PDB file of C-alpha atoms in Angstrom:
ATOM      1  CA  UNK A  29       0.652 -26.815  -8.712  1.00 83.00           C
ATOM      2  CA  UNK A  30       3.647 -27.774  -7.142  1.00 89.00           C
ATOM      3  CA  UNK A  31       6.178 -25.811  -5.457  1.00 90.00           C
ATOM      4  CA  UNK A  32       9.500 -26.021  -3.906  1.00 91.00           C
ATOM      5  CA  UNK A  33      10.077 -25.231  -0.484  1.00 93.00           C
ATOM      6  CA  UNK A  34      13.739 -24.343   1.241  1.00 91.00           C
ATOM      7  CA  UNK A  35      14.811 -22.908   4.525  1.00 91.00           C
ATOM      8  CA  UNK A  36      16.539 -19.401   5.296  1.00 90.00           C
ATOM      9  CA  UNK A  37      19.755 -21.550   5.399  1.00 86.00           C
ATOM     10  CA  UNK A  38      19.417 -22.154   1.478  1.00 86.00           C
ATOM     11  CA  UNK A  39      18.236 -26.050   1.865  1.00 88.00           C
ATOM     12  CA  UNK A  40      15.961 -28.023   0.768  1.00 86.00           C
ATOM     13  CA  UNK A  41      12.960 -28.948   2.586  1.00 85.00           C
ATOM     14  CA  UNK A  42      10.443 -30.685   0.178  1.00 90.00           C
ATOM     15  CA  UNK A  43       7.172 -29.477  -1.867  1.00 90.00           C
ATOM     16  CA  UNK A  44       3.973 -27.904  -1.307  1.00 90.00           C
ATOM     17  CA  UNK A  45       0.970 -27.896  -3.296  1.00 89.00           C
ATOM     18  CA  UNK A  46      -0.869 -24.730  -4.185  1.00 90.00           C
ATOM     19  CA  UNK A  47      -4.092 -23.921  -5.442  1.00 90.00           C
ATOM     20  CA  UNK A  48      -4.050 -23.039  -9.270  1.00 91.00           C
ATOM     21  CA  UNK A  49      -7.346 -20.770  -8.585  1.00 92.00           C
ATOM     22  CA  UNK A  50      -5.095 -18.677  -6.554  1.00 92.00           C
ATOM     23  CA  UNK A  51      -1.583 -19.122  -7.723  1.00 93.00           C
ATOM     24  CA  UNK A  52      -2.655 -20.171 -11.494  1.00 92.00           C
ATOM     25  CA  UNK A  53      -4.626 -17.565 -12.350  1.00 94.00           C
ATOM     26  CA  UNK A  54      -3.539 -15.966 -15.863  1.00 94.00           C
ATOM     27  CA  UNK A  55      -2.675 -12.432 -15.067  1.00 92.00           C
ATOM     28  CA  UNK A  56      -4.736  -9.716 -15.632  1.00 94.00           C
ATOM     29  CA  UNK A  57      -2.782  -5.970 -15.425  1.00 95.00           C
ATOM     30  CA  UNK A  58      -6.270  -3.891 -15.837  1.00 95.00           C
ATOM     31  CA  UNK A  59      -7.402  -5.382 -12.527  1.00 95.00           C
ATOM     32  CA  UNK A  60      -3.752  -5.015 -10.233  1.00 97.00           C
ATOM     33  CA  UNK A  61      -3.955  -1.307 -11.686  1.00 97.00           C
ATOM     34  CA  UNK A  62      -7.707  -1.158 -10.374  1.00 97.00           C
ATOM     35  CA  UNK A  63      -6.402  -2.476  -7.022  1.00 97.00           C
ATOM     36  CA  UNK A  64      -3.271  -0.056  -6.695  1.00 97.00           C
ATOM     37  CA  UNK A  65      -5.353   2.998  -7.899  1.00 97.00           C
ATOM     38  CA  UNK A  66      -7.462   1.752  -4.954  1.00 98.00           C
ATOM     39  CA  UNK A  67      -5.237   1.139  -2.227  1.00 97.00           C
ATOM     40  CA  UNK A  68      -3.200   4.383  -2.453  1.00 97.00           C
ATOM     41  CA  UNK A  69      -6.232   6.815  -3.228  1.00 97.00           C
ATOM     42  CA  UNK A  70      -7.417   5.516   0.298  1.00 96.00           C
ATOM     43  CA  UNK A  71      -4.484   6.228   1.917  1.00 95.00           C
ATOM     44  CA  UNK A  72      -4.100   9.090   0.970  1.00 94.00           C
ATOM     45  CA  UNK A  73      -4.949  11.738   4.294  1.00 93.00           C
ATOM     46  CA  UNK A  74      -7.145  14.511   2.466  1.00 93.00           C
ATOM     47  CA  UNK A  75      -6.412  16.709   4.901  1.00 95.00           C
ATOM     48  CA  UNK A  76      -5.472  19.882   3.039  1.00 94.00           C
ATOM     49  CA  UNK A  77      -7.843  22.705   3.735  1.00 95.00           C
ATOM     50  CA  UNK A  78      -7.884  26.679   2.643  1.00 95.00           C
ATOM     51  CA  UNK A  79     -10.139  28.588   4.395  1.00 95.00           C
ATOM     52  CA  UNK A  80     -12.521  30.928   2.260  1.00 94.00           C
ATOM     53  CA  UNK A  81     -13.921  34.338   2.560  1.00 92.00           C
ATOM     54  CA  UNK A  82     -16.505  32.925   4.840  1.00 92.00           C
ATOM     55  CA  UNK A  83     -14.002  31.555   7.729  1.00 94.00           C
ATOM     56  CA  UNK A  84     -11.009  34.430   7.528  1.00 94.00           C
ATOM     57  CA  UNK A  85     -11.081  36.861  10.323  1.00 94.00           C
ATOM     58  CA  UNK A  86     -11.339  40.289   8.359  1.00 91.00           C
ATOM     59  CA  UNK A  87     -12.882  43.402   8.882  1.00 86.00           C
ATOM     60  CA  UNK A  88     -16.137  43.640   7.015  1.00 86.00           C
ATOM     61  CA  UNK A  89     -15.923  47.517   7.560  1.00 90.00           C
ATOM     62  CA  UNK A  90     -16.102  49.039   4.035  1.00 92.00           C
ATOM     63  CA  UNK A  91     -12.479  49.708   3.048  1.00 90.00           C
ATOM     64  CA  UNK A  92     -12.823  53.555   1.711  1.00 92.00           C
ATOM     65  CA  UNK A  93     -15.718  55.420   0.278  1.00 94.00           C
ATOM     66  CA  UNK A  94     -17.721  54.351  -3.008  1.00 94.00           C
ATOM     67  CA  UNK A  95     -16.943  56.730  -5.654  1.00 94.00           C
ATOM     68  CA  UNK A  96     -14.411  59.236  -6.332  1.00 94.00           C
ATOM     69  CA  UNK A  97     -11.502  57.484  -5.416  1.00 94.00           C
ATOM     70  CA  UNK A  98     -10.242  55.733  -9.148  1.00 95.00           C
ATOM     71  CA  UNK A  99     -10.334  52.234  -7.697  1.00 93.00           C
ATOM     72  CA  UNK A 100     -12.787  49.576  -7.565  1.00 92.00           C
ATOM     73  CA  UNK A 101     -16.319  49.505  -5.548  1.00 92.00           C
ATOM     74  CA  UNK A 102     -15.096  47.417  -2.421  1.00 91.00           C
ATOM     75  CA  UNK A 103     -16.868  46.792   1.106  1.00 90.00           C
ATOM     76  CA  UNK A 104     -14.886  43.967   2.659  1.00 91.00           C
ATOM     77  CA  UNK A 105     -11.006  42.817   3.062  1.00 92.00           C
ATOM     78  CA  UNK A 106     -12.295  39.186   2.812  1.00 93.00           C
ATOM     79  CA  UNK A 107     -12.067  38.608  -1.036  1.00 92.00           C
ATOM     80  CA  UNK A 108      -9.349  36.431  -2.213  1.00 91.00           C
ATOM     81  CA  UNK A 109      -7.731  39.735  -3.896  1.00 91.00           C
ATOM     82  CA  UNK A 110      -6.830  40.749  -0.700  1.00 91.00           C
ATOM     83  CA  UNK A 111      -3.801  40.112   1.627  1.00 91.00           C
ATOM     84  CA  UNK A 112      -5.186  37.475   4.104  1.00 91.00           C
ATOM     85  CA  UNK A 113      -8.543  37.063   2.373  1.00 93.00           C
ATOM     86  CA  UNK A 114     -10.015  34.039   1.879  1.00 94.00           C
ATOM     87  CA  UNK A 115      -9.068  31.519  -0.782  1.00 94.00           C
ATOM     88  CA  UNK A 116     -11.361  31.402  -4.139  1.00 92.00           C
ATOM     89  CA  UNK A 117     -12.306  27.342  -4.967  1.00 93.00           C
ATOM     90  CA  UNK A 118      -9.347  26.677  -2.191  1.00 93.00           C
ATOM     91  CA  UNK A 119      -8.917  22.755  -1.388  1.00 94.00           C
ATOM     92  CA  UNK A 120     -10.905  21.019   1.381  1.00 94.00           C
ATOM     93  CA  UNK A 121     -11.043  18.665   3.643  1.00 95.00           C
ATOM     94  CA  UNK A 122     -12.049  15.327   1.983  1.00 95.00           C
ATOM     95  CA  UNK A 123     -11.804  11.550   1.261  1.00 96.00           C
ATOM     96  CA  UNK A 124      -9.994  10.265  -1.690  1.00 95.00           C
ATOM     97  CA  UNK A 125     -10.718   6.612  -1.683  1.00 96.00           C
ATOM     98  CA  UNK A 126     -12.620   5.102  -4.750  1.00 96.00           C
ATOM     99  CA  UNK A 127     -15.425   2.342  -4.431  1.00 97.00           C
ATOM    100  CA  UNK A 128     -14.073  -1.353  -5.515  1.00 96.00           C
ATOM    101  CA  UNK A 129     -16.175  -4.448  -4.686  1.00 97.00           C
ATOM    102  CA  UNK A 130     -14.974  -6.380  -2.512  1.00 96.00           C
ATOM    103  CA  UNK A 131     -15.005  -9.553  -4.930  1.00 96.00           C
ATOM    104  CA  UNK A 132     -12.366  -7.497  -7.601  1.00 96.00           C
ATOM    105  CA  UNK A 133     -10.537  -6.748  -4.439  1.00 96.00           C
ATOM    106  CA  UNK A 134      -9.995 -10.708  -3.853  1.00 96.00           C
ATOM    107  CA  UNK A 135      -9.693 -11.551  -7.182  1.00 96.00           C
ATOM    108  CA  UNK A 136      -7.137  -8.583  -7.784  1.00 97.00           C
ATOM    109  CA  UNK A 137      -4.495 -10.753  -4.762  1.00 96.00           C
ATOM    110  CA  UNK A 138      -5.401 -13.757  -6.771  1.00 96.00           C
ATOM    111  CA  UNK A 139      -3.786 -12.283  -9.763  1.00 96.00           C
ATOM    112  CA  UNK A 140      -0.492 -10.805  -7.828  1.00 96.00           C
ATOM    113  CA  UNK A 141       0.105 -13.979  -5.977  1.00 96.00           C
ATOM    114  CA  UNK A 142       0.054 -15.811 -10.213  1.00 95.00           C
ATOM    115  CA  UNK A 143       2.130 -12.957 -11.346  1.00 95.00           C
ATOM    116  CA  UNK A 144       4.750 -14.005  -8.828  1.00 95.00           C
ATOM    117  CA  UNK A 145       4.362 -17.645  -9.508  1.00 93.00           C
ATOM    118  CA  UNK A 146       4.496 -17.280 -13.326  1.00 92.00           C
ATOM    119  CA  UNK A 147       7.590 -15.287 -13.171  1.00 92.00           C
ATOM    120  CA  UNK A 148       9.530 -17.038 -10.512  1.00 91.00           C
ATOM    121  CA  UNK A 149       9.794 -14.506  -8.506  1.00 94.00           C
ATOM    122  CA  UNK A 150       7.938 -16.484  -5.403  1.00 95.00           C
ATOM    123  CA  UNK A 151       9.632 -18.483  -3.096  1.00 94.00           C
ATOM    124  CA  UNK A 152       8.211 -20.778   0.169  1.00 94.00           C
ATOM    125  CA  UNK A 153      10.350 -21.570   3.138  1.00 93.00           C
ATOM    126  CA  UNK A 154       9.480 -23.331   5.649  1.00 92.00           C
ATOM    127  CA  UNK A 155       9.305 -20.703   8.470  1.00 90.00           C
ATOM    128  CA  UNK A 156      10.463 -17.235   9.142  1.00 91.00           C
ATOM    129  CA  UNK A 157      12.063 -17.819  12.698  1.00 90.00           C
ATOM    130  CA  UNK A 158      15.659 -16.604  14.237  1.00 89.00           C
ATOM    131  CA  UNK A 159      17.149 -17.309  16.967  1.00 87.00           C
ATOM    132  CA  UNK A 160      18.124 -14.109  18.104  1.00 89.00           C
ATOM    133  CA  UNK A 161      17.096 -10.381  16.608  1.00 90.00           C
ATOM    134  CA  UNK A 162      20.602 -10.001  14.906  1.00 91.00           C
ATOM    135  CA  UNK A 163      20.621  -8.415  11.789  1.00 93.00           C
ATOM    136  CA  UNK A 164      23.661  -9.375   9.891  1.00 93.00           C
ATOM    137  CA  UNK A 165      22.712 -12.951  10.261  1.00 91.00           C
ATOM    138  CA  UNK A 166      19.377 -12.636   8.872  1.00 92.00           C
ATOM    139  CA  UNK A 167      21.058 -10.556   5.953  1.00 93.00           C
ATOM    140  CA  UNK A 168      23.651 -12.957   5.167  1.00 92.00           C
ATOM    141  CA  UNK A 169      20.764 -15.729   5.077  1.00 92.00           C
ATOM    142  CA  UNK A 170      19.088 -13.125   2.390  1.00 93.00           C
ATOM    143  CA  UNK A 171      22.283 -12.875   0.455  1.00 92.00           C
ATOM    144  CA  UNK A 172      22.462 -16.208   0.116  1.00 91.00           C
ATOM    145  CA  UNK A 173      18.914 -16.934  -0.931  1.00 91.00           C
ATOM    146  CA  UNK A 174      19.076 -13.515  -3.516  1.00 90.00           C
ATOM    147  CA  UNK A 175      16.810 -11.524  -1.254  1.00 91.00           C
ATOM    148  CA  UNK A 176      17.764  -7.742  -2.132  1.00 91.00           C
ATOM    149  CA  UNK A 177      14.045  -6.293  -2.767  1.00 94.00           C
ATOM    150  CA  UNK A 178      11.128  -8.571  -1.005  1.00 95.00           C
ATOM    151  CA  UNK A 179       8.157  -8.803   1.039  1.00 96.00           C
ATOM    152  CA  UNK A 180       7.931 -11.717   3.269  1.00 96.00           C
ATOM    153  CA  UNK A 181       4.582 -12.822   4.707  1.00 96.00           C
ATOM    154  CA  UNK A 182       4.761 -15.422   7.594  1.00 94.00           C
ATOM    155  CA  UNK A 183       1.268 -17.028   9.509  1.00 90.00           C
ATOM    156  CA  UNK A 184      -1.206 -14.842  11.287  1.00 90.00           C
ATOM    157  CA  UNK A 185       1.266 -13.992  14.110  1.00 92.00           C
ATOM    158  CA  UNK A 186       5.171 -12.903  13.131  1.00 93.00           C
ATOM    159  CA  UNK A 187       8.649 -14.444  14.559  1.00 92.00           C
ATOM    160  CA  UNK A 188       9.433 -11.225  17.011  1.00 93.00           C
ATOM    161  CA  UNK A 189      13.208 -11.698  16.929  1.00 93.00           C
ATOM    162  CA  UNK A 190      12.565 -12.452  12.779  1.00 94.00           C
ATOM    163  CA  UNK A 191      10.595  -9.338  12.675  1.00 94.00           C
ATOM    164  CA  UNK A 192      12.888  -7.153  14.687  1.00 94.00           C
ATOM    165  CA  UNK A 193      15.864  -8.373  12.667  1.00 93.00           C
ATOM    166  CA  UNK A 194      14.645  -7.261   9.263  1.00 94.00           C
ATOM    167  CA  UNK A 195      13.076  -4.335   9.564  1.00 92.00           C
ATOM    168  CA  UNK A 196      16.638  -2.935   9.963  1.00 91.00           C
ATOM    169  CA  UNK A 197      16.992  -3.836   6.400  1.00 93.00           C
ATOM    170  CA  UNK A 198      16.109  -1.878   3.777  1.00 93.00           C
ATOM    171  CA  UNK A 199      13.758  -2.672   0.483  1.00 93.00           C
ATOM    172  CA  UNK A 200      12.814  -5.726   3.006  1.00 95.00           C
ATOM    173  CA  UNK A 201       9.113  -5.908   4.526  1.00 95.00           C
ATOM    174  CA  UNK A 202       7.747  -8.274   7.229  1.00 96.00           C
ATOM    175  CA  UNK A 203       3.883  -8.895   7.042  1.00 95.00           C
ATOM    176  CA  UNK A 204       1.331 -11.078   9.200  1.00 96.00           C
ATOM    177  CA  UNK A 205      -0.802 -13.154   6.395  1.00 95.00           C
ATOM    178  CA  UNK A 206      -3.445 -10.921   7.067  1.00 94.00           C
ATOM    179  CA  UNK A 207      -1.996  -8.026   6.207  1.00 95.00           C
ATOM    180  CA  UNK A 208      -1.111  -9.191   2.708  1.00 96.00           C
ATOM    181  CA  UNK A 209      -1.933  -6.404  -0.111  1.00 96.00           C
ATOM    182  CA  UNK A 210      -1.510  -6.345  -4.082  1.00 97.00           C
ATOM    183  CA  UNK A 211       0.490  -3.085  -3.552  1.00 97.00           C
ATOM    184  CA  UNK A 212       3.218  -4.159  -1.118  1.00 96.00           C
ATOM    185  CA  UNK A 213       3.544  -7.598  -3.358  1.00 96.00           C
ATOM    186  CA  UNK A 214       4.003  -5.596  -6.889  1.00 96.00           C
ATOM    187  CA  UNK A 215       6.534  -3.107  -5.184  1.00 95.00           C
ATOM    188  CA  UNK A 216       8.671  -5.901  -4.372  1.00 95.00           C
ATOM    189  CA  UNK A 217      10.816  -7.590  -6.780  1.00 95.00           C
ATOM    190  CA  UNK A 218      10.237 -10.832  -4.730  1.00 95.00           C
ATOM    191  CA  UNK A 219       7.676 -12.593  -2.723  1.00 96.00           C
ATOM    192  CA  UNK A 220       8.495 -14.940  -0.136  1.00 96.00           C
ATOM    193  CA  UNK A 221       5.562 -16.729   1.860  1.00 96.00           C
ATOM    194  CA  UNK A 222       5.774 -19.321   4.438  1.00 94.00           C
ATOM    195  CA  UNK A 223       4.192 -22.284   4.619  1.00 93.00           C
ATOM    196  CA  UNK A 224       1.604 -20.845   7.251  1.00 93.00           C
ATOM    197  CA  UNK A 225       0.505 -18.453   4.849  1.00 94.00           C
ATOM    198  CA  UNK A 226       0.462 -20.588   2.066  1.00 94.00           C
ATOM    199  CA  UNK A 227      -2.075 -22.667   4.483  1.00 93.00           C
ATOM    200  CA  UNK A 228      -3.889 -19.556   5.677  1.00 93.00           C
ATOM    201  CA  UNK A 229      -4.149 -18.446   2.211  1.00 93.00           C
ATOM    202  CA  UNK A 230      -5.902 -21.430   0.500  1.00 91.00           C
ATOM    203  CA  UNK A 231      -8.083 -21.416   3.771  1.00 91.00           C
ATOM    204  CA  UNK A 232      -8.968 -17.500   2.757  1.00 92.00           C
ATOM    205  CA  UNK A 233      -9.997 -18.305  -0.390  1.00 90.00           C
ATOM    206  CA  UNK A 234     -11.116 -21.569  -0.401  1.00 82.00           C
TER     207      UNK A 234
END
C-alpha cells in the first residue's frame, strides 16, 4: 500500500509504502473493544478499601445487659448497624485488569492502525521537528494541515522543542513509537505517524 507523505508546512514530500498485514487489515470492532476493555480495566487504581468489623477500633465491651431492655441481643459496637462499625461486603483493595494474550493484543493495533487507513483519517509526515518550543507556530502548522483532535507518534525518541510545543494544545497527544496504544489511536479523530514510526512499526511486526 501506498501512502502519501507531507511536511508540517502542508507540502509534499513523496510516498511511502506500508505493509497491508498491518495497515490492510479488514477491521474487526469485537477485537478494538477487547483491547479498550483491556487497557482501561488495567488502569484503573483499585485502591478503594472499607474496613470491616474485623479492622474498626470499637469497644467489644457488651453494649447493655441481655434481656429486659426491649431492644436487640447485642455484645459489640463493631457491626455495620452501628455508628463507626465496620462495613458489611465493603469494597477492597484489588486489581481490575483482565487477561488478553499477548498475540490479540498485537493483532488488536493491527486493526486500529487499518481503521485509520481505511477511513483516511491517517496521515505521514516526514518528521515531527520545530525549531523552537513555540506554540502558536506549531498550531498554525495544525490548522493548516486540519489537525483539531490527533495523536501523533514520532520514532523511538521525541523532538523536545516538538514535544514541549504541543502538549500546550489541547485534544493533541505526542507519543514515542513505543508507546503507541489502540486506546489513545481510537480517541483521536486523527492519526498522524512519522516516517520513523512507520519504519519502527513494520520492524515491530515484521
Amino acid at each position: 500500500m501506498e501512502l502519501q507523505v507531507t511536511t508540517l508546512a502542508g507540502e509534499s514530500a513523496g510516498q511511502v509504502s506500508v505493509s497491508d498485514e498491518v495497515f490492510g487489515l479488514e477491521p474487526r470492532q469485537d477485537l478494538l473493544q477487547r483491547m479498550i476493555r483491556y487497557q482501561l480495566l488495567k488502569r484503573q487504581a483499585g485502591t478503594h478499601k472499607a474496613k470491616d468489623r474485623g479492622e474498626v477500633s470499637m469497644t467489644t465491651a457488651k453494649m447493655y445487659r441481655q434481656k429486659g431492655t426491649g431492644r436487640a441481643r447485642h455484645g459489640s459496637k463493631k457491626p455495620g448497624v452501628f455508628r463507626g462499625g465496620g462495613k458489611s461486603h465493603g469494597p477492597v483493595a484489588r486489581s481490575h485488569a483482565i487477561e488478553l494474550p499477548k498475540k490479540v493484543r498485537a493483532l488488536a493495533l493491527k486493526h486500529a492502525l487499518s481503521v485509520r487507513a481505511q477511513t483516511e483519517t491517517l496521515i505521514i509526515i516526514d518528521d515531527a521537528k520545530a525549531g523552537e518550543a513555540k506554540t502558536k507556530g506549531l498550531a498554525a502548522q495544525f490548522a493548516g494541515l486540519g489537525l483539531n483532535s490527533v495523536l501523533i507518534v514520532d520514532g523511538a525518541q521525541l523532538d523536545d522543542n516538538f514535544a514541549k510545543a504541543a502538549r500546550n494544545l489541547r485534544n493533541v497527544d505526542v507519543l514515542p513509537v513505543q508507546g503507541i496504544n489502540v486506546y489513545d489511536i481510537l480517541r483521536r479523530e486523527k492519526l498522524v505517524l512519522t516516517k520513523s514510526a512507520i519504519e519502527a512499526l513494520e520492524e515491530r511486526f515484521k
